[in-house]
mmCIF file of C-alpha atoms in Angstrom:
data_model
loop_
_atom_site.group_PDB
_atom_site.id
_atom_site.type_symbol
_atom_site.label_atom_id
_atom_site.label_comp_id
_atom_site.label_asym_id
_atom_site.label_seq_id
_atom_site.Cartn_x
_atom_site.Cartn_y
_atom_site.Cartn_z
ATOM 1 C CA ASP G 1 -2.666 11.451 -12.033
ATOM 2 C CA GLN G 2 -1.335 10.727 -9.376
ATOM 3 C CA GLN G 3 -2.931 11.831 -6.136
ATOM 4 C CA VAL G 4 -0.080 11.637 -3.938
ATOM 5 C CA LYS G 5 3.831 11.921 -5.078
ATOM 6 C CA GLN G 6 7.065 10.846 -3.619
ATOM 7 C CA ASN G 7 8.812 13.138 -6.034
ATOM 8 C CA SER G 8 12.722 10.934 -4.156
ATOM 9 C CA PRO G 9 12.772 7.058 -5.645
ATOM 10 C CA SER G 10 15.920 6.639 -3.213
ATOM 11 C CA LEU G 11 18.058 8.495 -0.394
ATOM 12 C CA SER G 12 21.070 7.279 1.202
ATOM 13 C CA VAL G 13 21.576 8.810 5.222
ATOM 14 C CA GLN G 14 24.407 8.502 7.229
ATOM 15 C CA GLU G 15 23.053 5.762 10.391
ATOM 16 C CA GLY G 16 22.089 7.570 13.068
ATOM 17 C CA ARG G 17 22.070 11.628 11.323
ATOM 18 C CA ILE G 18 17.853 12.317 10.745
ATOM 19 C CA SER G 19 16.338 10.580 7.785
ATOM 20 C CA ILE G 20 13.380 13.111 6.364
ATOM 21 C CA LEU G 21 10.836 11.575 3.196
ATOM 22 C CA ASN G 22 8.713 13.625 1.403
ATOM 23 C CA CYS G 23 5.551 13.878 0.621
ATOM 24 C CA ASP G 24 2.966 15.633 -1.842
ATOM 25 C CA TYR G 25 -0.339 15.534 -2.179
ATOM 26 C CA THR G 26 -3.232 16.835 -4.685
ATOM 27 C CA ASN G 27 -6.870 16.012 -3.245
ATOM 28 C CA SER G 28 -8.347 18.427 -0.629
ATOM 29 C CA MET G 29 -10.302 15.432 0.338
ATOM 30 C CA PHE G 30 -7.306 14.015 1.825
ATOM 31 C CA ASP G 31 -7.986 13.554 5.254
ATOM 32 C CA TYR G 32 -5.792 10.740 6.743
ATOM 33 C CA PHE G 33 -2.083 10.363 6.245
ATOM 34 C CA LEU G 34 -0.276 7.272 6.157
ATOM 35 C CA TRP G 35 3.510 6.166 6.329
ATOM 36 C CA TYR G 36 3.886 2.396 5.052
ATOM 37 C CA LYS G 37 7.409 0.670 5.168
ATOM 38 C CA LYS G 38 8.221 -2.390 2.781
ATOM 39 C CA TYR G 39 10.955 -4.764 2.513
ATOM 40 C CA PRO G 40 11.787 -6.839 -0.089
ATOM 41 C CA ALA G 41 9.299 -9.604 -0.314
ATOM 42 C CA GLU G 42 7.346 -8.494 2.644
ATOM 43 C CA GLY G 43 4.284 -7.450 2.781
ATOM 44 C CA PRO G 44 4.011 -3.145 3.366
ATOM 45 C CA THR G 45 3.478 -2.109 7.579
ATOM 46 C CA PHE G 46 1.931 0.275 9.091
ATOM 47 C CA LEU G 47 4.199 2.740 10.616
ATOM 48 C CA ILE G 48 2.280 5.577 11.606
ATOM 49 C CA SER G 49 -0.450 7.908 10.685
ATOM 50 C CA ILE G 50 -1.873 11.662 10.719
ATOM 51 C CA SER G 51 -5.122 12.770 10.788
ATOM 52 C CA SER G 52 -5.481 16.525 9.052
ATOM 53 C CA ILE G 53 -7.024 18.139 12.280
ATOM 54 C CA LYS G 54 -3.011 17.357 13.571
ATOM 55 C CA ASP G 55 0.085 19.036 11.258
ATOM 56 C CA LYS G 56 2.131 16.360 14.350
ATOM 57 C CA ASN G 57 2.084 12.982 14.669
ATOM 58 C CA GLU G 58 5.177 10.923 16.854
ATOM 59 C CA ASP G 59 6.175 7.477 17.423
ATOM 60 C CA GLY G 60 9.788 6.975 19.201
ATOM 61 C CA ARG G 61 12.115 7.971 16.191
ATOM 62 C CA PHE G 62 9.332 8.832 14.336
ATOM 63 C CA THR G 63 7.690 11.718 13.123
ATOM 64 C CA VAL G 64 4.998 12.926 10.320
ATOM 65 C CA PHE G 65 4.488 16.543 9.933
ATOM 66 C CA LEU G 66 1.316 17.770 7.734
ATOM 67 C CA ASN G 67 1.262 21.629 6.514
ATOM 68 C CA LYS G 68 -2.145 21.158 4.943
ATOM 69 C CA SER G 69 -2.134 24.366 3.102
ATOM 70 C CA ALA G 70 0.796 23.063 1.123
ATOM 71 C CA LYS G 71 -0.049 19.470 1.108
ATOM 72 C CA HIS G 72 2.872 18.595 1.663
ATOM 73 C CA LEU G 73 3.594 15.711 4.797
ATOM 74 C CA SER G 74 6.859 14.609 5.902
ATOM 75 C CA LEU G 75 8.311 11.393 8.042
ATOM 76 C CA HIS G 76 10.877 12.316 9.494
ATOM 77 C CA ILE G 77 13.376 8.820 11.527
ATOM 78 C CA VAL G 78 16.531 10.298 14.062
ATOM 79 C CA PRO G 79 18.745 8.766 14.149
ATOM 80 C CA SER G 80 18.543 5.987 11.373
ATOM 81 C CA GLN G 81 19.653 2.708 11.984
ATOM 82 C CA PRO G 82 20.798 -0.060 9.967
ATOM 83 C CA GLY G 83 16.920 -1.830 10.053
ATOM 84 C CA ASP G 84 15.496 0.912 8.613
ATOM 85 C CA SER G 85 17.094 0.769 4.940
ATOM 86 C CA ALA G 86 13.489 -0.441 3.357
ATOM 87 C CA VAL G 87 11.286 1.216 1.017
ATOM 88 C CA TYR G 88 8.725 3.763 2.646
ATOM 89 C CA PHE G 89 4.934 4.243 1.124
ATOM 90 C CA CYS G 90 2.624 7.731 1.663
ATOM 91 C CA ALA G 91 -0.725 7.211 1.618
ATOM 92 C CA ALA G 92 -3.830 8.935 1.578
ATOM 93 C CA SER G 93 -7.527 8.326 2.780
ATOM 94 C CA PRO G 94 -10.196 10.674 2.949
ATOM 95 C CA ASN G 95 -11.088 9.358 5.948
ATOM 96 C CA ARG G 96 -10.186 6.262 8.608
ATOM 97 C CA ASP G 97 -12.791 3.999 6.789
ATOM 98 C CA ASP G 98 -12.195 4.426 2.571
ATOM 99 C CA LYS G 99 -9.314 2.557 0.554
ATOM 100 C CA ILE G 100 -5.597 4.454 0.897
ATOM 101 C CA ILE G 101 -3.876 5.581 -1.719
ATOM 102 C CA PHE G 102 -0.803 5.501 -2.128
ATOM 103 C CA GLY G 103 2.711 6.622 -3.872
ATOM 104 C CA LYS G 104 5.371 5.511 -5.338
ATOM 105 C CA GLY G 105 7.627 4.677 -2.758
ATOM 106 C CA THR G 106 11.034 6.631 -1.194
ATOM 107 C CA ARG G 107 14.065 4.050 -0.919
ATOM 108 C CA LEU G 108 16.388 5.048 1.560
ATOM 109 C CA HIS G 109 19.340 3.373 2.216
ATOM 110 C CA ILE G 110 20.428 3.485 5.566
ATOM 111 C CA LEU G 111 25.309 3.834 5.209
ATOM 112 C CA PRO G 112 26.709 2.318 8.111
ATOM 113 C CA GLY T 1 -4.205 -18.278 10.545
ATOM 114 C CA ALA T 2 -1.767 -15.500 12.496
ATOM 115 C CA GLY T 3 -0.853 -13.006 9.425
ATOM 116 C CA VAL T 4 -2.717 -12.396 6.037
ATOM 117 C CA SER T 5 -1.732 -16.058 3.710
ATOM 118 C CA GLN T 6 -1.509 -15.596 -0.183
ATOM 119 C CA SER T 7 -0.931 -17.482 -2.255
ATOM 120 C CA PRO T 8 1.377 -18.340 -4.761
ATOM 121 C CA SER T 9 3.892 -16.876 -3.473
ATOM 122 C CA ASN T 10 5.330 -16.679 -7.148
ATOM 123 C CA LYS T 11 3.542 -17.388 -11.327
ATOM 124 C CA VAL T 12 4.934 -17.345 -14.150
ATOM 125 C CA THR T 13 2.461 -17.934 -17.173
ATOM 126 C CA GLU T 14 2.521 -17.559 -21.005
ATOM 127 C CA LYS T 15 0.329 -14.492 -22.643
ATOM 128 C CA GLY T 16 -3.127 -15.466 -22.657
ATOM 129 C CA LYS T 17 -3.170 -18.248 -20.190
ATOM 130 C CA ASP T 18 -5.580 -17.670 -17.116
ATOM 131 C CA VAL T 19 -4.735 -17.336 -13.229
ATOM 132 C CA GLU T 20 -6.895 -16.749 -10.308
ATOM 133 C CA LEU T 21 -4.627 -15.361 -7.377
ATOM 134 C CA ARG T 22 -6.054 -16.192 -3.768
ATOM 135 C CA CYS T 23 -6.140 -14.648 -0.334
ATOM 136 C CA ASP T 24 -6.780 -15.990 3.225
ATOM 137 C CA PRO T 25 -7.794 -12.528 5.608
ATOM 138 C CA ILE T 26 -6.842 -12.763 8.998
ATOM 139 C CA SER T 27 -9.827 -14.154 11.247
ATOM 140 C CA GLY T 28 -12.254 -11.944 11.722
ATOM 141 C CA HIS T 29 -11.719 -9.239 9.226
ATOM 142 C CA THR T 30 -14.080 -7.805 7.249
ATOM 143 C CA ALA T 31 -12.253 -5.932 5.303
ATOM 144 C CA LEU T 32 -10.334 -7.006 2.076
ATOM 145 C CA TYR T 33 -8.423 -4.789 -0.493
ATOM 146 C CA TRP T 34 -6.631 -5.610 -2.788
ATOM 147 C CA TYR T 35 -3.220 -3.947 -4.734
ATOM 148 C CA ARG T 36 -1.150 -4.340 -6.959
ATOM 149 C CA GLN T 37 2.714 -3.202 -6.949
ATOM 150 C CA SER T 38 3.328 -2.947 -10.875
ATOM 151 C CA LEU T 39 7.647 -2.271 -11.213
ATOM 152 C CA GLY T 40 8.494 1.511 -10.435
ATOM 153 C CA GLN T 41 4.625 2.566 -9.100
ATOM 154 C CA GLY T 42 3.238 2.468 -5.776
ATOM 155 C CA LEU T 43 0.680 0.750 -4.766
ATOM 156 C CA GLU T 44 -2.632 1.047 -6.518
ATOM 157 C CA PHE T 45 -6.451 0.118 -5.540
ATOM 158 C CA LEU T 46 -7.708 -2.777 -7.448
ATOM 159 C CA ILE T 47 -11.249 -3.744 -5.414
ATOM 160 C CA TYR T 48 -12.480 -3.743 -1.400
ATOM 161 C CA PHE T 49 -15.117 -6.373 0.240
ATOM 162 C CA GLN T 50 -17.115 -5.281 3.376
ATOM 163 C CA GLY T 51 -18.262 -9.564 3.670
ATOM 164 C CA ASN T 52 -18.717 -10.471 0.793
ATOM 165 C CA SER T 53 -20.041 -7.932 -1.351
ATOM 166 C CA ALA T 54 -17.497 -5.367 -2.830
ATOM 167 C CA PRO T 55 -19.129 -2.003 -3.038
ATOM 168 C CA ASP T 56 -15.471 -0.294 -4.840
ATOM 169 C CA LYS T 57 -14.469 -1.530 -7.628
ATOM 170 C CA SER T 58 -12.929 0.975 -8.474
ATOM 171 C CA GLY T 59 -9.427 -0.551 -9.342
ATOM 172 C CA LEU T 60 -9.947 -3.030 -12.106
ATOM 173 C CA PRO T 61 -8.190 -2.220 -14.596
ATOM 174 C CA SER T 62 -10.286 -4.255 -17.173
ATOM 175 C CA ASP T 63 -13.152 -6.777 -17.591
ATOM 176 C CA ARG T 64 -10.837 -9.485 -17.346
ATOM 177 C CA PHE T 65 -9.719 -8.571 -14.213
ATOM 178 C CA SER T 66 -11.994 -9.914 -10.945
ATOM 179 C CA ALA T 67 -13.125 -11.340 -7.604
ATOM 180 C CA GLU T 68 -14.805 -13.122 -5.369
ATOM 181 C CA ARG T 69 -15.155 -13.689 -1.849
ATOM 182 C CA THR T 70 -17.020 -16.464 -0.272
ATOM 183 C CA GLY T 71 -18.478 -17.138 3.424
ATOM 184 C CA GLY T 72 -17.036 -13.097 4.247
ATOM 185 C CA SER T 73 -13.438 -15.135 4.217
ATOM 186 C CA VAL T 74 -11.384 -16.053 0.718
ATOM 187 C CA SER T 75 -10.922 -14.052 -2.276
ATOM 188 C CA THR T 76 -9.633 -15.559 -5.070
ATOM 189 C CA LEU T 77 -8.386 -11.471 -7.340
ATOM 190 C CA THR T 78 -8.844 -13.817 -11.282
ATOM 191 C CA ILE T 79 -7.397 -12.045 -14.195
ATOM 192 C CA GLN T 80 -8.178 -13.448 -17.481
ATOM 193 C CA ARG T 81 -6.353 -13.903 -20.936
ATOM 194 C CA THR T 82 -3.686 -12.164 -19.394
ATOM 195 C CA GLN T 83 -1.060 -9.987 -21.229
ATOM 196 C CA GLN T 84 2.762 -8.736 -20.441
ATOM 197 C CA GLU T 85 1.398 -5.690 -18.870
ATOM 198 C CA ASP T 86 -0.990 -7.786 -15.842
ATOM 199 C CA SER T 87 2.898 -8.330 -14.244
ATOM 200 C CA ALA T 88 3.309 -7.047 -10.849
ATOM 201 C CA VAL T 89 3.637 -8.276 -7.885
ATOM 202 C CA TYR T 90 -0.484 -8.015 -6.640
ATOM 203 C CA LEU T 91 -1.251 -8.023 -2.737
ATOM 204 C CA CYS T 92 -3.816 -8.014 -0.508
ATOM 205 C CA ALA T 93 -5.335 -6.966 2.441
ATOM 206 C CA SER T 94 -7.634 -7.439 5.051
ATOM 207 C CA SER T 95 -8.761 -5.444 8.702
ATOM 208 C CA LEU T 96 -11.133 -5.182 10.692
ATOM 209 C CA PRO T 97 -13.532 -2.390 10.604
ATOM 210 C CA ILE T 98 -13.377 -0.611 13.508
ATOM 211 C CA SER T 99 -9.550 0.482 12.547
ATOM 212 C CA GLY T 100 -10.213 1.722 9.522
ATOM 213 C CA VAL T 101 -7.119 2.793 7.691
ATOM 214 C CA ARG T 102 -4.828 2.029 10.365
ATOM 215 C CA GLY T 103 -5.549 -1.231 10.656
ATOM 216 C CA TYR T 104 -4.475 -2.344 7.055
ATOM 217 C CA THR T 105 -2.911 -5.957 7.091
ATOM 218 C CA PHE T 106 -1.220 -6.753 3.318
ATOM 219 C CA GLY T 107 0.063 -10.225 3.252
ATOM 220 C CA SER T 108 3.498 -10.874 1.262
ATOM 221 C CA GLY T 109 1.909 -10.377 -2.361
ATOM 222 C CA THR T 110 1.916 -13.136 -5.555
ATOM 223 C CA ARG T 111 4.664 -11.795 -7.671
ATOM 224 C CA LEU T 112 2.913 -12.807 -11.651
ATOM 225 C CA THR T 113 4.731 -12.641 -14.717
ATOM 226 C CA VAL T 114 3.791 -12.731 -17.700
ATOM 227 C CA VAL T 115 5.921 -14.327 -20.700
#
């Protein structure tokens, strides 16, 4: 049973436009949410996180939104750049010190 | 070292053979995690070490899988009698306890192919 779901396996976005990646979760005990970015043949790298007491966290071009009542979070990248082409994993944890549960990932293609 | 080092980077093995995968965490990182990513799947948690002890082994898929960590540093994941469904990229991550989940640093992984 998938606790973290990314229903879009891939997404294509024009360079300069906004990329929106979505994620749903089922476990109401999750208290901490993260996004990781992965290039081919490399390990995932931490991108941005949000705790359940917030509904938005922004870091440069990246913003994560959390809707606890809908058990939904999204990652916005604006403006999208060619280097943003990668696989993005949504992840969650019951607290900041526990193991992370990952979704299946969304492959983002930024089109020139 | 500067990052998490995993070896080998690629391993092809025959069904039924045993394999050992190695993870060298960042110096000083006391927490160490093993994940695997099968084709088309997300990262699946396998086991977590805090120092040399493993408080959470809940993700190990079967008793053919085992892991150990010695000296609070290097960890070895062993798969006995490998099966084709064990084919995956095995990823190791380490972190400082104070960093929590934000502090995970992943290695590049070992791609295991069982033929």
